[in-house]
Amino acid sequence: MRKFAIFVEGQSELITVREFLLREFDYSVNIECRTLFKAGKFNKTPYDYSSPDAEFHFQIVNVGNDNAVLQRILRREEYMWNAGYEKIIGLRDMYSESYREASQKIDDAVTRRFIEGADSTIQDRAQFPEKIVMCFAIMEIEAWFLAMYKVFEKLDSRLTVEHIKEQTGIDLEHTDPETEFFHPANQMQAVCQLADMTYDKHKGDIEAIAGRLAKHDYQNLFESNKCHAFKKFYNAFEKQK
């Protein structure tokens, strides 16, 4: 069985990645979900999934902090290779305190600096840098949800793109959330409020969205001209099939 690890910054990413993997691999996977909020504090979370037909094993590790994703990968790298993992993928939001200190808007130069800095750190410090892929959701993983806007009608039939645009001014059909929204969670909240729903990144909020996304939603996003950062994340798994 081929084994891969994904280190993520928080619960939102863990749930989203878990649901993505289940659909992308047609539920023929084994998934372990763990937390690693502090060094040595490796704990199980209630999201594991096991299939008798699995050819792939994924371990998703929530480190609980955006800046800790790459740090935890590098500290745990040797153990992962010794345990038979062949690839490690990191996923974190670009939106962060560090980014806001550098810019109060989406700035391509700042974004490139963060990406290049992570890649440089991997090249300099990793034992096997070619086996590690660091991905960023730009600016937040909510940008991916907004780009897969058809999911909103699954939540509530009132949430059509036309109604959303009319009530909020957000044109999801013709907008790339990755390049337009500095803090996409705000747009998510505005959309959900139209149907008297809250969006605060809570477990139930994320499960409601990710649980209604289908395999073709991710494939359509990959094939679209939106959210280029998602393409890197998607490719990290596609190449393993």
Short mmCIF file of C-alpha atoms in Angstrom, two decimals:
data_model
loop_
_atom_site.label_atom_id
_atom_site.label_comp_id
_atom_site.label_asym_id
_atom_site.label_seq_id
_atom_site.Cartn_x
_atom_site.Cartn_y
_atom_site.Cartn_z
CA MET A 1 0.00 0.00 0.00
CA ARG A 2 1.34 3.41 -0.97
CA LYS A 3 1.54 5.89 1.89
CA PHE A 4 1.32 9.68 1.83
CA ALA A 5 1.19 12.31 4.57
CA ILE A 6 -0.52 15.69 4.50
CA PHE A 7 0.29 18.30 7.13
CA VAL A 8 -2.34 21.03 7.47
CA GLU A 9 -2.67 24.17 9.56
CA GLY A 10 -6.07 23.59 11.13
CA GLN A 11 -9.35 21.76 11.48
CA SER A 12 -10.85 23.40 8.38
CA GLU A 13 -8.07 22.07 6.19
CA LEU A 14 -8.13 18.63 7.82
CA ILE A 15 -11.85 18.16 7.15
CA THR A 16 -11.59 19.58 3.63
CA VAL A 17 -8.64 17.39 2.68
CA ARG A 18 -10.28 14.29 4.17
CA GLU A 19 -13.47 14.83 2.15
CA PHE A 20 -11.47 15.63 -0.98
CA LEU A 21 -9.45 12.40 -0.70
CA LEU A 22 -12.54 10.26 -0.15
CA ARG A 23 -14.12 11.55 -3.32
CA GLU A 24 -11.02 11.82 -5.46
CA PHE A 25 -10.07 8.20 -4.73
CA ASP A 26 -13.67 6.92 -4.81
CA TYR A 27 -13.57 5.99 -1.12
CA SER A 28 -10.97 3.26 -1.79
CA VAL A 29 -8.50 4.70 0.70
CA ASN A 30 -7.38 4.44 4.29
CA ILE A 31 -7.23 7.76 6.09
CA GLU A 32 -5.73 8.51 9.50
CA CYS A 33 -6.39 11.91 11.05
CA ARG A 34 -4.13 13.16 13.80
CA THR A 35 -3.23 16.34 15.68
CA LEU A 36 0.29 17.51 16.43
CA PHE A 37 -0.20 20.81 18.20
CA LYS A 38 3.01 20.41 20.19
CA ALA A 39 6.11 18.31 19.62
CA GLY A 40 5.49 14.86 21.04
CA LYS A 41 1.72 15.42 21.38
CA PHE A 42 0.56 13.19 18.53
CA ASN A 43 -3.13 12.42 19.05
CA LYS A 44 -5.92 10.70 17.16
CA THR A 45 -8.93 12.70 15.94
CA PRO A 46 -12.36 11.21 15.08
CA TYR A 47 -12.10 11.33 11.29
CA ASP A 48 -10.41 8.06 10.35
CA TYR A 49 -11.70 6.06 7.41
CA SER A 50 -10.83 2.56 6.26
CA SER A 51 -11.65 0.70 3.05
CA PRO A 52 -10.93 -3.01 2.48
CA ASP A 53 -10.05 -2.19 -1.14
CA ALA A 54 -7.62 0.60 -0.33
CA GLU A 55 -4.45 0.94 -2.36
CA PHE A 56 -3.51 4.25 -0.75
CA HIS A 57 -2.99 5.24 2.85
CA PHE A 58 -3.14 8.90 3.83
CA GLN A 59 -2.23 10.39 7.17
CA ILE A 60 -3.55 13.93 7.67
CA VAL A 61 -1.84 15.82 10.48
CA ASN A 62 -3.38 19.01 11.90
CA VAL A 63 -0.60 21.09 13.46
CA GLY A 64 -2.92 23.85 14.67
CA ASN A 65 -0.87 26.78 13.39
CA ASP A 66 -0.14 28.14 9.92
CA ASN A 67 3.53 28.84 10.61
CA ALA A 68 4.04 25.38 12.13
CA VAL A 69 3.14 23.35 9.02
CA LEU A 70 6.58 23.32 7.41
CA GLN A 71 8.33 23.20 10.77
CA ARG A 72 6.45 20.04 11.79
CA ILE A 73 7.10 18.44 8.40
CA LEU A 74 10.83 18.93 8.71
CA ARG A 75 10.94 17.70 12.30
CA ARG A 76 8.94 14.59 11.47
CA GLU A 77 10.38 13.94 8.04
CA GLU A 78 12.86 11.20 9.00
CA TYR A 79 10.20 9.30 10.92
CA MET A 80 7.82 9.46 7.94
CA TRP A 81 10.37 8.05 5.51
CA ASN A 82 11.30 5.28 7.95
CA ALA A 83 7.60 4.45 8.32
CA GLY A 84 7.28 3.91 4.58
CA TYR A 85 5.73 7.19 3.47
CA GLU A 86 6.80 8.20 0.00
CA LYS A 87 5.60 11.79 -0.10
CA ILE A 88 4.71 14.62 2.29
CA ILE A 89 2.36 17.43 1.30
CA GLY A 90 1.91 20.61 3.31
CA LEU A 91 -1.17 22.82 3.09
CA ARG A 92 -1.70 26.17 4.78
CA ASP A 93 -3.46 29.45 4.10
CA MET A 94 -1.49 32.34 2.69
CA TYR A 95 -3.61 34.71 4.80
CA SER A 96 -1.79 34.98 8.11
CA GLU A 97 -0.43 37.44 10.63
CA SER A 98 2.91 37.39 8.84
CA TYR A 99 1.28 38.21 5.51
CA ARG A 100 -0.80 41.01 7.02
CA GLU A 101 2.36 42.53 8.46
CA ALA A 102 3.77 42.64 4.94
CA SER A 103 0.61 43.75 3.14
CA GLN A 104 -3.02 44.59 3.80
CA LYS A 105 -4.08 43.41 0.36
CA ILE A 106 -3.24 40.62 -2.06
CA ASP A 107 0.25 41.38 -3.25
CA ASP A 108 1.79 39.06 -5.83
CA ALA A 109 5.31 39.97 -4.75
CA VAL A 110 4.57 39.11 -1.12
CA THR A 111 2.85 35.89 -2.17
CA ARG A 112 5.84 34.85 -4.26
CA ARG A 113 8.16 35.65 -1.35
CA PHE A 114 6.24 33.31 0.96
CA ILE A 115 6.17 30.50 -1.60
CA GLU A 116 9.82 30.88 -2.54
CA GLY A 117 10.79 31.08 1.12
CA ALA A 118 9.05 27.79 1.88
CA ASP A 119 10.60 26.10 -1.16
CA SER A 120 14.04 27.40 -0.22
CA THR A 121 13.67 26.10 3.34
CA ILE A 122 12.73 22.67 2.03
CA GLN A 123 15.72 22.60 -0.31
CA ASP A 124 18.09 23.70 2.44
CA ARG A 125 16.83 21.63 5.37
CA ALA A 126 14.96 18.57 4.12
CA GLN A 127 16.64 15.18 3.79
CA PHE A 128 14.66 14.46 0.63
CA PRO A 129 13.33 17.79 -0.66
CA GLU A 130 12.08 16.17 -3.86
CA LYS A 131 9.56 14.21 -1.81
CA ILE A 132 8.02 17.25 -0.09
CA VAL A 133 5.44 19.56 -1.69
CA MET A 134 4.38 22.74 0.12
CA CYS A 135 1.02 24.12 -0.99
CA PHE A 136 -0.70 27.37 -0.07
CA ALA A 137 -4.39 28.19 -0.31
CA ILE A 138 -4.48 31.77 -1.60
CA MET A 139 -5.61 33.54 0.41
CA GLU A 140 -7.62 30.97 2.41
CA ILE A 141 -9.13 27.59 1.71
CA GLU A 142 -12.50 29.37 1.56
CA ALA A 143 -11.40 30.72 -1.83
CA TRP A 144 -11.70 27.17 -3.14
CA PHE A 145 -15.22 26.85 -1.76
CA LEU A 146 -16.22 30.14 -3.34
CA ALA A 147 -14.82 29.01 -6.70
CA MET A 148 -16.93 25.84 -6.46
CA TYR A 149 -19.97 28.07 -5.96
CA LYS A 150 -22.54 25.52 -7.11
CA VAL A 151 -22.20 23.93 -3.69
CA PHE A 152 -24.17 26.81 -2.18
CA GLU A 153 -27.39 25.74 -3.90
CA LYS A 154 -26.91 22.33 -2.30
CA LEU A 155 -26.89 24.06 1.07
CA ASP A 156 -29.95 26.17 0.30
CA SER A 157 -31.84 26.47 -2.97
CA ARG A 158 -31.96 30.25 -2.56
CA LEU A 159 -28.19 30.56 -2.91
CA THR A 160 -27.98 30.86 -6.67
CA VAL A 161 -25.16 32.87 -8.21
CA GLU A 162 -27.73 35.42 -9.37
CA HIS A 163 -29.20 35.87 -5.89
CA ILE A 164 -25.75 36.06 -4.30
CA LYS A 165 -24.66 38.75 -6.76
CA GLU A 166 -27.87 40.71 -6.35
CA GLN A 167 -27.74 40.71 -2.56
CA THR A 168 -23.98 41.00 -1.90
CA GLY A 169 -22.41 42.26 -5.11
CA ILE A 170 -20.18 39.17 -5.18
CA ASP A 171 -20.05 37.79 -8.73
CA LEU A 172 -18.88 34.25 -8.07
CA GLU A 173 -19.41 33.09 -11.62
CA HIS A 174 -16.97 35.58 -13.13
CA THR A 175 -14.58 36.15 -10.22
CA ASP A 176 -11.42 34.30 -9.26
CA PRO A 177 -11.58 34.31 -5.44
CA GLU A 178 -7.85 33.68 -5.28
CA THR A 179 -7.05 37.03 -6.86
CA GLU A 180 -9.98 39.10 -5.59
CA PHE A 181 -10.58 38.29 -1.93
CA PHE A 182 -7.96 39.12 0.70
CA HIS A 183 -9.91 37.36 3.47
CA PRO A 184 -12.26 34.91 1.67
CA ALA A 185 -13.85 33.76 4.92
CA ASN A 186 -15.62 37.13 4.97
CA GLN A 187 -17.23 36.44 1.60
CA MET A 188 -18.20 32.96 2.78
CA GLN A 189 -19.90 34.49 5.77
CA ALA A 190 -21.77 37.02 3.61
CA VAL A 191 -23.05 34.27 1.32
CA CYS A 192 -24.16 32.01 4.16
CA GLN A 193 -25.98 34.83 5.91
CA LEU A 194 -28.30 35.11 2.90
CA ALA A 195 -29.74 31.74 3.95
CA ASP A 196 -29.69 32.53 7.68
CA MET A 197 -26.62 30.37 8.20
CA THR A 198 -23.44 31.24 10.04
CA TYR A 199 -19.91 30.64 8.89
CA ASP A 200 -17.24 30.86 11.57
CA LYS A 201 -14.90 28.05 10.48
CA HIS A 202 -16.47 25.77 13.07
CA LYS A 203 -16.46 22.02 12.53
CA GLY A 204 -20.11 21.97 11.44
CA ASP A 205 -19.59 24.86 9.02
CA ILE A 206 -16.76 23.09 7.20
CA GLU A 207 -18.49 19.71 7.20
CA ALA A 208 -21.62 21.27 5.69
CA ILE A 209 -19.60 22.63 2.76
CA ALA A 210 -17.04 19.88 2.19
CA GLY A 211 -19.63 17.16 2.69
CA ARG A 212 -21.65 18.42 -0.27
CA LEU A 213 -18.79 18.77 -2.71
CA ALA A 214 -18.52 16.01 -5.30
CA LYS A 215 -15.56 14.66 -7.23
CA HIS A 216 -16.58 16.60 -10.34
CA ASP A 217 -16.58 19.86 -8.37
CA TYR A 218 -12.86 19.49 -7.68
CA GLN A 219 -12.16 18.34 -11.23
CA ASN A 220 -14.08 21.29 -12.67
CA LEU A 221 -12.14 23.70 -10.49
CA PHE A 222 -8.87 22.14 -11.60
CA GLU A 223 -9.85 22.52 -15.25
CA SER A 224 -11.07 26.10 -14.80
CA ASN A 225 -9.00 29.29 -14.96
CA LYS A 226 -9.56 29.93 -11.25
CA CYS A 227 -7.54 29.21 -8.10
CA HIS A 228 -4.20 28.25 -9.60
CA ALA A 229 -2.89 27.40 -6.15
CA PHE A 230 -5.49 24.63 -6.00
CA LYS A 231 -4.00 23.11 -9.14
CA LYS A 232 -0.68 22.51 -7.40
CA PHE A 233 -2.45 20.82 -4.50
CA TYR A 234 -4.60 18.72 -6.86
CA ASN A 235 -1.59 17.69 -8.93
CA ALA A 236 0.23 16.51 -5.82
CA PHE A 237 -2.30 13.66 -5.66
CA GLU A 238 -3.15 13.16 -9.33
CA LYS A 239 0.41 12.18 -10.13
CA GLN A 240 0.17 9.27 -7.69
CA LYS A 241 -2.68 7.47 -9.47
#
